[in-house]
Coordinates of C-alpha atoms and ligand atoms in Angstrom, one line a residue:
M1 CA 33.7 -6.9 -36.5
L2 CA 35.9 -8.3 -34.2
L3 CA 39.8 -6.7 -34.5
L4 CA 42.4 -8.6 -32.6
Y5 CA 45.1 -7.0 -31.4
K6 CA 48.3 -7.0 -32.6
P7 CA 51.2 -4.7 -31.7
D8 CA 52.7 -2.6 -33.4
I9 CA 56.1 -3.0 -32.9
S10 CA 57.0 0.6 -34.5
M11 CA 54.7 2.3 -31.7
H12 CA 57.5 0.8 -29.1
N13 CA 59.3 4.3 -29.2
T14 CA 63.0 3.5 -28.7
K15 CA 65.2 6.6 -27.6
Y16 CA 69.0 6.8 -29.2
V17 CA 71.7 7.8 -27.0
F18 CA 75.1 8.7 -29.4
V19 CA 78.3 8.4 -28.2
T20 CA 81.0 10.8 -29.6
G21 CA 84.8 11.0 -29.2
G22 CA 86.8 14.1 -29.1
V23 CA 90.6 15.7 -28.8
T24 CA 91.9 12.2 -28.6
S25 CA 91.3 7.7 -29.4
S26 CA 91.8 5.7 -26.3
L27 CA 89.3 8.0 -24.1
G28 CA 87.4 4.6 -23.0
K29 CA 84.2 5.5 -25.1
G30 CA 82.9 1.7 -24.8
I31 CA 83.3 2.0 -20.9
I32 CA 81.1 5.0 -20.5
A33 CA 78.6 3.9 -22.9
A34 CA 78.6 0.4 -20.8
S35 CA 78.7 2.1 -17.8
L36 CA 75.7 4.2 -18.9
A37 CA 73.9 1.2 -20.2
K38 CA 74.9 -0.7 -16.8
L39 CA 72.7 2.1 -15.0
L40 CA 69.8 2.7 -16.9
Q41 CA 69.7 -1.1 -16.9
E42 CA 69.7 -1.1 -13.1
R43 CA 66.9 1.7 -13.3
G44 CA 65.0 -0.8 -15.2
Y45 CA 65.1 0.1 -18.9
S46 CA 65.5 -2.8 -21.6
V47 CA 69.2 -1.1 -23.2
T48 CA 71.6 -2.0 -26.1
I49 CA 74.8 -1.0 -27.2
Q50 CA 76.0 -0.8 -30.8
K51 CA 79.3 0.3 -32.1
L52 CA 79.8 2.1 -35.5
D53 CA 83.4 1.0 -36.7
P54 CA 84.9 3.9 -39.5
Y55 CA 87.4 1.2 -41.0
I56 CA 86.6 -0.5 -44.6
N57 CA 87.5 -3.7 -43.0
I58 CA 83.8 -6.5 -43.3
D59 CA 84.7 -7.0 -40.1
P60 CA 87.7 -7.3 -37.8
G61 CA 88.1 -10.8 -37.8
T62 CA 90.6 -10.8 -40.7
L63 CA 92.8 -7.9 -38.4
N64 CA 95.7 -8.8 -36.9
P65 CA 95.4 -8.5 -33.2
Y66 CA 98.6 -6.2 -33.1
E67 CA 96.0 -3.7 -35.1
H68 CA 93.4 -3.6 -33.1
G69 CA 93.4 -6.0 -30.3
E70 CA 91.3 -8.9 -29.8
C71 CA 88.1 -10.0 -31.9
Y72 CA 85.0 -10.5 -30.0
V73 CA 82.4 -13.2 -31.4
T74 CA 79.2 -13.1 -30.3
D75 CA 76.3 -15.9 -30.5
D76 CA 75.3 -15.4 -34.1
G77 CA 78.8 -15.9 -35.2
A78 CA 80.1 -12.2 -35.9
E79 CA 83.6 -11.7 -35.5
T80 CA 83.4 -8.1 -33.5
D81 CA 84.9 -5.3 -32.0
L82 CA 86.5 -6.0 -28.2
D83 CA 84.3 -3.0 -26.9
L84 CA 81.5 -5.2 -27.7
G85 CA 83.3 -7.9 -25.0
H86 CA 82.3 -5.0 -22.2
Y87 CA 79.2 -4.4 -23.4
E88 CA 78.0 -7.9 -22.8
R89 CA 80.5 -8.1 -19.5
F90 CA 78.7 -5.0 -17.9
L91 CA 75.3 -5.9 -19.4
N92 CA 75.1 -9.6 -19.0
I93 CA 73.1 -9.8 -22.0
P94 CA 74.4 -11.2 -25.3
T95 CA 74.9 -9.1 -28.6
S96 CA 74.7 -9.9 -32.1
Q97 CA 76.1 -8.9 -35.5
A98 CA 73.7 -6.0 -35.6
N99 CA 75.7 -4.7 -32.5
N100 CA 79.0 -4.1 -34.6
V101 CA 78.7 -2.3 -38.4
T102 CA 81.8 -0.8 -39.9
T103 CA 81.8 1.2 -43.1
G104 CA 83.3 -1.8 -45.3
R105 CA 79.9 -3.7 -44.1
I106 CA 77.9 -0.2 -44.8
Y107 CA 79.3 0.1 -48.3
Q108 CA 79.2 -3.5 -49.2
S109 CA 75.1 -3.5 -48.7
V110 CA 74.9 -0.4 -50.9
I111 CA 77.4 -1.7 -53.6
D112 CA 75.1 -4.9 -53.9
K113 CA 71.9 -3.0 -54.1
E114 CA 73.4 -0.5 -56.7
R115 CA 74.4 -4.0 -58.4
K116 CA 70.9 -5.4 -58.4
G117 CA 69.8 -2.4 -59.6
E118 CA 67.6 -0.9 -56.5
F119 CA 68.9 2.3 -57.0
L120 CA 66.5 2.5 -60.3
G121 CA 69.3 4.4 -62.4
K122 CA 69.6 6.9 -59.6
T123 CA 73.8 8.0 -59.2
V124 CA 74.8 6.4 -55.7
Q125 CA 76.3 8.8 -53.3
V126 CA 78.0 9.3 -49.7
I127 CA 74.5 11.2 -49.2
P128 CA 71.7 10.4 -49.3
H129 CA 72.8 6.4 -49.7
I130 CA 75.7 5.6 -47.4
T131 CA 74.3 8.1 -44.9
D132 CA 70.6 6.2 -45.2
E133 CA 72.3 2.9 -44.6
I134 CA 74.1 4.0 -41.7
K135 CA 70.6 5.5 -40.4
H136 CA 69.3 1.8 -41.4
R137 CA 71.7 0.1 -39.2
I138 CA 71.4 2.7 -36.2
Q139 CA 67.5 2.0 -35.8
L140 CA 67.5 -1.7 -36.6
L141 CA 68.1 -2.7 -32.8
G142 CA 65.6 -0.1 -32.3
K143 CA 63.1 -1.6 -34.4
T144 CA 63.1 -5.2 -32.8
G145 CA 60.7 -3.3 -30.2
D146 CA 63.3 -4.9 -27.6
Y147 CA 65.3 -1.9 -26.4
D148 CA 63.4 0.9 -24.5
I149 CA 67.0 2.9 -25.3
V150 CA 69.8 1.8 -27.8
I151 CA 73.0 3.5 -27.1
T152 CA 75.6 3.6 -30.1
E153 CA 79.2 4.4 -30.1
I154 CA 80.5 6.4 -33.3
G155 CA 83.9 4.9 -33.4
G156 CA 87.2 7.1 -34.3
T157 CA 87.8 10.7 -33.2
V158 CA 85.6 13.8 -34.5
G159 CA 86.9 15.2 -37.2
D160 CA 88.6 12.5 -38.9
I161 CA 87.7 12.1 -42.6
E162 CA 85.9 8.9 -42.2
S163 CA 83.8 9.4 -39.4
L164 CA 82.1 12.3 -41.3
P165 CA 79.4 10.1 -43.0
Y166 CA 78.2 9.1 -39.6
V167 CA 78.1 12.6 -37.5
E168 CA 75.7 13.3 -40.6
S169 CA 73.6 10.1 -40.3
V170 CA 73.6 11.1 -36.7
R171 CA 72.6 14.8 -37.1
Q172 CA 69.6 13.7 -39.4
L173 CA 68.5 11.2 -36.7
L174 CA 68.3 13.9 -34.4
W175 CA 66.2 15.9 -36.7
E176 CA 63.8 12.8 -37.3
K177 CA 63.3 12.0 -34.1
G178 CA 63.6 15.0 -32.0
E179 CA 65.3 16.4 -28.6
E180 CA 63.2 14.2 -26.4
N181 CA 64.1 10.6 -28.6
A182 CA 67.5 11.2 -29.1
I183 CA 70.6 12.7 -27.6
V184 CA 74.9 13.2 -28.2
I185 CA 76.9 12.6 -25.2
H186 CA 80.3 14.0 -26.3
L187 CA 83.5 12.1 -24.4
T188 CA 86.3 14.5 -24.1
L189 CA 89.5 15.2 -22.8
V190 CA 90.6 17.7 -19.8
P191 CA 94.3 17.5 -20.0
Y192 CA 96.7 18.8 -16.9
L193 CA 99.2 20.8 -17.5
A194 CA 102.1 20.1 -14.8
A195 CA 103.8 22.8 -15.8
A196 CA 100.8 25.3 -15.4
G197 CA 99.7 23.3 -13.0
E198 CA 96.2 23.9 -14.7
L199 CA 93.5 21.9 -16.3
K200 CA 93.0 22.8 -19.6
T201 CA 89.7 23.3 -21.5
K202 CA 90.8 24.4 -25.1
P203 CA 91.0 20.9 -26.6
T204 CA 87.0 20.3 -25.5
Q205 CA 86.2 23.4 -26.8
H206 CA 88.0 22.5 -30.3
S207 CA 86.8 19.5 -30.4
V208 CA 83.4 21.0 -29.7
K209 CA 83.2 23.2 -32.2
M210 CA 84.3 20.7 -34.9
L211 CA 81.1 18.7 -34.3
M212 CA 78.9 21.8 -34.4
Q213 CA 80.5 22.5 -37.8
S214 CA 79.0 19.5 -38.9
G215 CA 75.6 20.3 -37.3
V216 CA 75.7 18.5 -34.3
S217 CA 75.4 20.3 -31.1
P218 CA 76.5 17.5 -28.0
N219 CA 73.8 17.4 -25.4
I220 CA 76.1 16.2 -22.3
L221 CA 79.8 16.6 -22.0
V222 CA 81.8 13.6 -20.5
C223 CA 85.2 14.8 -19.8
R224 CA 88.3 12.3 -18.7
T225 CA 90.6 13.9 -16.7
E226 CA 93.5 12.5 -14.4
H227 CA 92.4 15.5 -11.8
E228 CA 88.9 16.7 -10.3
I229 CA 87.0 19.3 -12.3
S230 CA 86.0 22.2 -10.2
E231 CA 83.1 23.9 -10.3
D232 CA 84.6 27.1 -12.1
I233 CA 85.8 24.8 -14.8
K234 CA 82.6 23.1 -15.4
R235 CA 81.1 26.3 -15.8
K236 CA 83.9 27.5 -18.1
L237 CA 83.3 24.1 -20.4
A238 CA 79.5 24.7 -19.9
L239 CA 79.7 28.5 -21.5
F240 CA 82.0 27.9 -24.4
C241 CA 80.5 24.6 -25.8
N242 CA 76.6 25.5 -25.3
V243 CA 75.7 22.9 -22.7
K244 CA 74.3 23.3 -19.2
K245 CA 76.5 23.4 -16.2
E246 CA 75.3 20.0 -15.2
D247 CA 75.5 18.3 -18.4
V248 CA 79.1 18.5 -17.7
I249 CA 80.3 15.4 -16.3
Q250 CA 83.3 14.7 -15.1
S251 CA 85.1 11.1 -15.3
I252 CA 88.1 11.1 -13.7
D253 CA 90.6 7.9 -13.9
A254 CA 89.5 5.0 -11.9
E255 CA 91.4 1.9 -10.4
T256 CA 89.6 -0.4 -12.7
I257 CA 87.1 -0.1 -15.5
Y258 CA 84.1 -1.6 -12.7
D259 CA 84.2 1.2 -10.8
V260 CA 82.6 3.8 -13.7
P261 CA 79.2 2.7 -13.4
N262 CA 79.5 4.2 -10.0
L263 CA 81.6 6.9 -10.6
M264 CA 79.4 7.9 -13.5
F265 CA 76.2 7.6 -11.1
E266 CA 77.6 9.9 -8.5
E267 CA 78.1 12.4 -11.1
G268 CA 74.6 12.1 -12.2
L269 CA 75.0 10.9 -16.1
D270 CA 72.3 8.5 -16.0
K271 CA 69.7 11.1 -14.4
V272 CA 70.8 13.8 -17.0
V273 CA 69.7 11.2 -19.7
L274 CA 67.0 10.4 -18.2
D275 CA 65.8 14.0 -18.0
K276 CA 66.6 14.8 -21.4
L277 CA 64.7 11.9 -22.8
K278 CA 61.7 12.4 -21.0
L279 CA 61.9 9.1 -19.0
S280 CA 61.3 8.3 -15.7
S281 CA 64.4 8.1 -12.6
E282 CA 62.4 7.7 -10.3
K283 CA 63.9 3.9 -9.7
Q284 CA 67.3 4.4 -8.3
P285 CA 70.5 1.8 -9.7
E286 CA 71.1 -0.9 -6.6
L287 CA 73.8 -2.1 -8.5
I288 CA 73.8 -5.0 -5.5
V289 CA 75.7 -7.8 -7.2
W290 CA 77.6 -5.6 -9.2
N291 CA 79.0 -3.9 -6.0
D292 CA 79.7 -7.4 -4.4
F293 CA 81.9 -8.5 -7.2
I294 CA 84.1 -5.2 -6.6
K295 CA 84.2 -5.4 -3.1
K296 CA 85.4 -8.7 -3.7
H297 CA 87.8 -7.8 -6.5
K298 CA 89.6 -5.3 -4.4
N299 CA 89.8 -7.6 -0.9
P300 CA 91.1 -10.3 -2.0
K301 CA 92.0 -13.0 0.8
S302 CA 94.8 -14.7 -1.3
E303 CA 96.9 -14.2 -4.5
V304 CA 97.9 -16.8 -7.3
E305 CA 100.1 -16.1 -10.2
I306 CA 98.9 -17.2 -13.5
G307 CA 101.5 -17.8 -16.2
L308 CA 99.4 -16.5 -20.1
I309 CA 101.4 -17.8 -22.8
G310 CA 100.7 -15.8 -25.9
K311 CA 102.4 -14.6 -29.0
Y312 CA 100.5 -11.2 -28.8
V313 CA 101.4 -10.4 -25.5
E314 CA 103.1 -6.8 -26.5
L315 CA 99.6 -5.8 -26.5
R316 CA 97.4 -6.9 -23.8
D317 CA 93.9 -6.3 -25.7
S318 CA 94.9 -8.9 -27.7
Y319 CA 94.0 -11.1 -24.6
K320 CA 90.7 -8.9 -22.9
S321 CA 87.9 -11.4 -22.4
I322 CA 90.6 -13.9 -21.1
T323 CA 92.3 -11.3 -18.3
E324 CA 88.7 -9.6 -17.7
A325 CA 87.3 -13.4 -17.3
F326 CA 90.1 -14.0 -14.7
I327 CA 89.0 -10.8 -12.8
H328 CA 85.7 -12.6 -12.8
A329 CA 87.0 -15.7 -11.7
G330 CA 89.2 -13.7 -9.1
S331 CA 86.3 -12.0 -7.5
T332 CA 84.4 -15.2 -6.8
N333 CA 87.2 -17.4 -5.6
E334 CA 88.2 -14.0 -3.3
T335 CA 91.7 -13.9 -5.0
K336 CA 93.8 -11.8 -6.7
V337 CA 94.9 -12.9 -10.2
K338 CA 98.1 -11.8 -11.2
V339 CA 99.3 -12.9 -14.7
R340 CA 102.7 -13.2 -16.0
W341 CA 103.0 -12.1 -19.7
I342 CA 105.1 -14.8 -21.2
H343 CA 106.0 -14.7 -25.1
S344 CA 105.8 -18.1 -26.6
E345 CA 108.4 -17.3 -29.0
S346 CA 110.8 -16.6 -25.9
L347 CA 110.5 -19.9 -24.2
T348 CA 113.3 -22.7 -25.1
T349 CA 114.0 -25.9 -23.0
E350 CA 116.9 -24.1 -21.3
N351 CA 114.7 -21.1 -19.5
I352 CA 111.2 -22.8 -19.9
K353 CA 111.9 -23.4 -16.1
T354 CA 113.1 -20.2 -14.9
K355 CA 110.7 -18.3 -16.8
L356 CA 106.9 -20.6 -15.2
D357 CA 108.9 -21.0 -12.3
S358 CA 106.6 -20.6 -9.5
L359 CA 103.6 -20.1 -11.3
N360 CA 100.1 -21.7 -9.7
G361 CA 98.5 -22.3 -13.2
I362 CA 99.3 -22.0 -16.9
L363 CA 96.8 -20.8 -19.6
V364 CA 98.2 -21.0 -23.4
A365 CA 95.6 -18.7 -25.6
P366 CA 94.6 -18.7 -28.5
G367 CA 96.6 -18.1 -32.0
F368 CA 97.2 -18.4 -35.7
G369 CA 100.0 -19.6 -37.5
D370 CA 103.2 -21.2 -36.4
R371 CA 105.1 -18.2 -34.9
G372 CA 106.1 -18.9 -31.3
I373 CA 104.1 -22.6 -31.7
E374 CA 106.9 -24.4 -29.9
G375 CA 107.0 -22.4 -27.3
K376 CA 103.4 -23.0 -26.6
I377 CA 104.3 -27.0 -26.6
K378 CA 107.2 -26.4 -24.1
A379 CA 104.5 -24.6 -21.7
V380 CA 101.8 -27.6 -22.3
Q381 CA 104.7 -30.2 -21.4
Y382 CA 105.6 -28.6 -18.4
A383 CA 102.3 -27.8 -17.1
R384 CA 101.7 -31.3 -17.6
E385 CA 104.6 -33.0 -16.3
N386 CA 104.8 -30.6 -13.1
N387 CA 101.1 -31.1 -12.2
I388 CA 100.4 -27.4 -12.6
P389 CA 96.9 -26.3 -13.8
F390 CA 96.7 -26.0 -17.1
F391 CA 93.8 -24.5 -19.1
G392 CA 94.3 -24.4 -23.2
I393 CA 92.1 -22.3 -25.1
C394 CA 91.6 -23.2 -28.5
L395 CA 94.9 -23.2 -30.3
G396 CA 96.1 -24.1 -26.4
M397 CA 93.8 -27.1 -26.4
Q398 CA 95.2 -27.9 -30.1
M399 CA 98.7 -27.7 -28.5
A400 CA 97.8 -29.6 -26.0
V401 CA 96.6 -32.3 -28.0
I402 CA 99.8 -32.2 -30.5
E403 CA 102.4 -32.5 -27.0
F404 CA 100.7 -35.4 -26.0
S405 CA 100.5 -37.3 -29.1
R406 CA 104.9 -36.5 -29.3
N407 CA 105.7 -36.5 -25.8
V408 CA 103.2 -39.6 -24.2
L409 CA 101.9 -41.6 -27.4
N410 CA 105.3 -41.0 -28.6
L411 CA 104.2 -40.7 -32.5
K412 CA 106.6 -39.3 -34.9
D413 CA 106.0 -36.2 -37.2
V414 CA 103.2 -35.2 -34.8
F415 CA 101.6 -31.6 -36.0
S416 CA 98.2 -29.5 -37.0
T417 CA 97.8 -29.1 -40.6
E418 CA 98.0 -25.4 -40.2
M419 CA 101.6 -25.6 -39.4
N420 CA 102.3 -28.5 -41.1
E421 CA 100.3 -29.5 -44.1
N422 CA 102.1 -32.9 -45.0
C423 CA 103.1 -34.1 -41.3
E424 CA 102.7 -37.8 -41.2
N425 CA 100.7 -37.1 -38.0
P426 CA 98.1 -34.7 -38.2
V427 CA 96.2 -35.0 -34.7
I428 CA 94.5 -31.5 -35.7
N429 CA 93.5 -31.2 -39.1
L430 CA 90.8 -29.6 -41.3
M431 CA 87.2 -30.6 -41.9
K432 CA 85.9 -31.2 -44.7
S433 CA 83.5 -28.6 -45.3
Q434 CA 86.9 -26.3 -44.1
K435 CA 89.0 -27.5 -47.0
E436 CA 87.5 -25.8 -49.5
V437 CA 87.1 -22.5 -48.3
T438 CA 89.4 -20.2 -50.6
K439 CA 88.4 -16.6 -48.4
K440 CA 89.6 -15.7 -45.2
G441 CA 87.0 -13.5 -44.2
G442 CA 83.7 -14.7 -41.6
T443 CA 84.4 -18.3 -42.7
M444 CA 85.7 -19.7 -39.9
R445 CA 83.9 -22.2 -37.5
L446 CA 81.9 -19.2 -36.0
G447 CA 79.6 -18.6 -33.2
A448 CA 77.7 -20.5 -30.7
W449 CA 77.9 -24.5 -30.7
D450 CA 76.4 -27.1 -27.9
C451 CA 78.6 -29.4 -26.4
K452 CA 77.9 -32.5 -24.2
I453 CA 80.0 -33.3 -21.1
S454 CA 80.8 -36.7 -19.7
K455 CA 79.8 -36.6 -15.9
E456 CA 82.9 -37.8 -15.2
S457 CA 84.8 -34.5 -15.9
K458 CA 86.6 -31.4 -14.6
A459 CA 84.2 -29.6 -17.1
F460 CA 81.3 -31.3 -15.5
N461 CA 82.4 -30.1 -12.3
A462 CA 82.5 -26.9 -13.2
Y463 CA 79.2 -26.5 -15.1
K464 CA 77.2 -28.3 -13.4
S465 CA 75.6 -29.1 -16.6
E466 CA 75.5 -32.2 -19.5
L467 CA 75.3 -29.9 -22.0
I468 CA 76.4 -26.5 -23.0
S469 CA 76.6 -23.9 -25.9
E470 CA 80.0 -21.7 -26.3
R471 CA 81.1 -19.8 -28.9
H472 CA 84.0 -21.0 -31.5
R473 CA 86.1 -19.1 -34.1
H474 CA 88.9 -21.5 -35.4
R475 CA 89.2 -23.8 -38.6
F476 CA 91.1 -26.7 -37.4
E477 CA 89.6 -29.4 -35.4
F478 CA 90.5 -32.5 -33.1
N479 CA 91.2 -35.6 -35.8
N480 CA 88.7 -38.0 -34.6
D481 CA 91.0 -40.7 -36.2
Y482 CA 93.2 -40.5 -32.9
L483 CA 90.7 -40.4 -30.4
K484 CA 91.1 -43.7 -29.4
A485 CA 94.9 -43.7 -28.6
L486 CA 94.8 -40.6 -26.9
E487 CA 92.2 -41.9 -24.6
G488 CA 93.4 -45.0 -24.0
S489 CA 96.7 -43.2 -22.8
G490 CA 95.1 -41.0 -20.6
M491 CA 93.6 -38.1 -22.7
K492 CA 90.0 -38.1 -22.5
A493 CA 87.3 -36.3 -24.9
T494 CA 85.3 -35.2 -22.1
G495 CA 82.9 -32.4 -24.3
V496 CA 81.6 -33.7 -27.6
N497 CA 79.6 -31.7 -30.0
P498 CA 76.5 -34.0 -30.1
K499 CA 75.5 -33.6 -34.0
T500 CA 78.8 -33.5 -35.2
G501 CA 80.9 -35.9 -33.2
L502 CA 83.5 -32.8 -32.9
V503 CA 85.8 -32.7 -29.9
E504 CA 85.4 -29.6 -27.8
I505 CA 87.6 -30.5 -24.5
V506 CA 90.2 -32.5 -23.9
E507 CA 91.0 -33.7 -20.1
L508 CA 93.8 -35.2 -18.5
S509 CA 92.6 -38.0 -15.7
N510 CA 95.8 -38.0 -13.5
H511 CA 96.3 -34.6 -13.5
P512 CA 95.0 -32.4 -11.0
W513 CA 93.3 -29.7 -13.4
F514 CA 94.0 -30.1 -17.3
V515 CA 91.6 -28.7 -19.6
G516 CA 92.0 -28.2 -23.3
V517 CA 88.7 -26.6 -24.9
Q518 CA 88.2 -25.5 -28.2
Y519 CA 85.8 -23.0 -27.8
H520 CA 86.5 -19.7 -26.5
P521 CA 84.6 -19.4 -22.9
E522 CA 86.4 -16.5 -22.4
Y523 CA 83.9 -14.3 -24.6
K524 CA 80.7 -15.2 -22.2
S525 CA 82.1 -14.2 -18.5
T526 CA 80.1 -11.4 -17.4
V527 CA 80.3 -9.7 -13.7
L528 CA 77.3 -11.1 -13.1
N529 CA 78.4 -14.7 -14.3
P530 CA 81.7 -15.4 -14.2
H531 CA 82.6 -18.4 -16.3
P532 CA 82.4 -21.9 -14.3
L533 CA 85.7 -22.9 -16.4
F534 CA 87.7 -19.5 -15.3
V535 CA 86.5 -20.2 -11.7
D536 CA 87.4 -23.7 -11.3
F537 CA 90.5 -23.2 -13.0
I538 CA 91.8 -19.9 -10.5
K539 CA 90.0 -22.5 -7.6
A540 CA 92.4 -25.1 -8.7
A541 CA 95.6 -22.5 -8.8
L542 CA 94.6 -21.4 -5.4
K543 CA 94.8 -25.2 -4.4
Q544 CA 98.0 -25.5 -6.0
S545 CA 99.3 -22.7 -4.1
N546 CA 98.6 -24.1 -0.7
N547 CA 100.5 -27.0 -1.6
Ligands
LIG601 N1 94.4 -21.5 -35.4 C1 93.8 -22.6 -35.4 C2 92.2 -22.5 -35.8 O1 92.0 -21.7 -36.5 C3 93.2 -21.8 -33.2 C4 92.2 -20.3 -33.5 C5 92.1 -19.8 -31.9 O2 93.0 -19.8 -31.6 N2 91.2 -19.0 -32.2 O3 91.8 -23.8 -35.6

């Protein structure tokens, strides 16, 4: 009998690296995970990163940015944690819904199964049902057969009540997979006490003890620190935390997050991970394009100042992907991009000139609701009238259409129906399919959509392509009833969805650089692929600064 070879994906032995956090939050687990992944990728392994978030929201889509920073959107339309942005920016590969799971999503699946009767009369409990679901979600990416290594970042800090089921799931997986297939990196803080002039190891000892009480012994400690950790301190940490001295890795404060892969390489993090997983470390990471990017980023030949007009500017993480995209585009242009943070609520007719004075470019940011909206419209007007390069993203694009309709077309009572449902001229309104939507979570126009670009446009100059795909996250749309009038007066729709006819890009023909996009280009900017529109916007700002 002829046996046809059929690859069995379960044969693909994916290895798992768990990253837990101790002592405090905000130590940068996402950056450590992304840096390790980058090094492993450069060594030839296929790697992905997943984040488990211990909150009850199904996803961060309904969270106010002040709560949790930016909501990052993937190609498949998942609304996710901003760490996924770092993963994509570092690894240059797309993530998906499977890369971000919350407690809410875990419970929702378990409860759905319970309602379907899938537990056959059993009492449904945290152990084993919730932990089984967590384990299932962790292994989903591994089971695709696409990855040699899956790095799973456990959100929160060890010891938090809500993290317990995750730590227990990690304990079980470590036992099931064996030490050559699954390891734990514990990211911890070694604080410096100025009064004592010393680095202190006790908080790390305590957090490792806490982890051990849950049955998990970390294999590697990554120690965040402001000062060099001496060999003595490393020995002490190793002794009291039950790891080898070479498994204590220092992670000193870096000038930029993009330095962290190099710093982790110098400390040997990728090497100890590969040794523990019994994988070859023969091929060295080269980071050629990466290091060229850093070199240009750190040695700019010029500088531009961009005004970022938003209403969440108090928490800069709300605009994380935008500021990172500026860094990528700045490096390509060998230009330092200085950001002037401007609260849209603070802009008035009287102060606008002073507040926006001498800017080389203006970016009006995405957002929701009417707070600060008139300030955004004023900023658009200022950019348009003073020939300052303008970049409007999502709500920023919508405000550009409103501003033009009010001040150039001279239409009365112009708005988006998001802000005024009954305005006379709703130049931005809801699509029919959105009108019936009552639930807020996960119901916007989300994820990747195609856009066809006209050749005679700034967008085409930047993308050098007529068909692009970009990620969306919005409910309201350009109202095509006004297209003819707007185009007749100089605001052109240069990018349109080929299937739906929805306007995705608007531009002004008689302006040095005025581009509004309904989508979010910032999500797709990476170190290896800086976003063409950001690169072109910074180029235009540079030109403006030389005038
Ligand atoms: N609030 C607008 C909408 O829902 C814009 C959203 C955004 O900027 N992401 O259409």
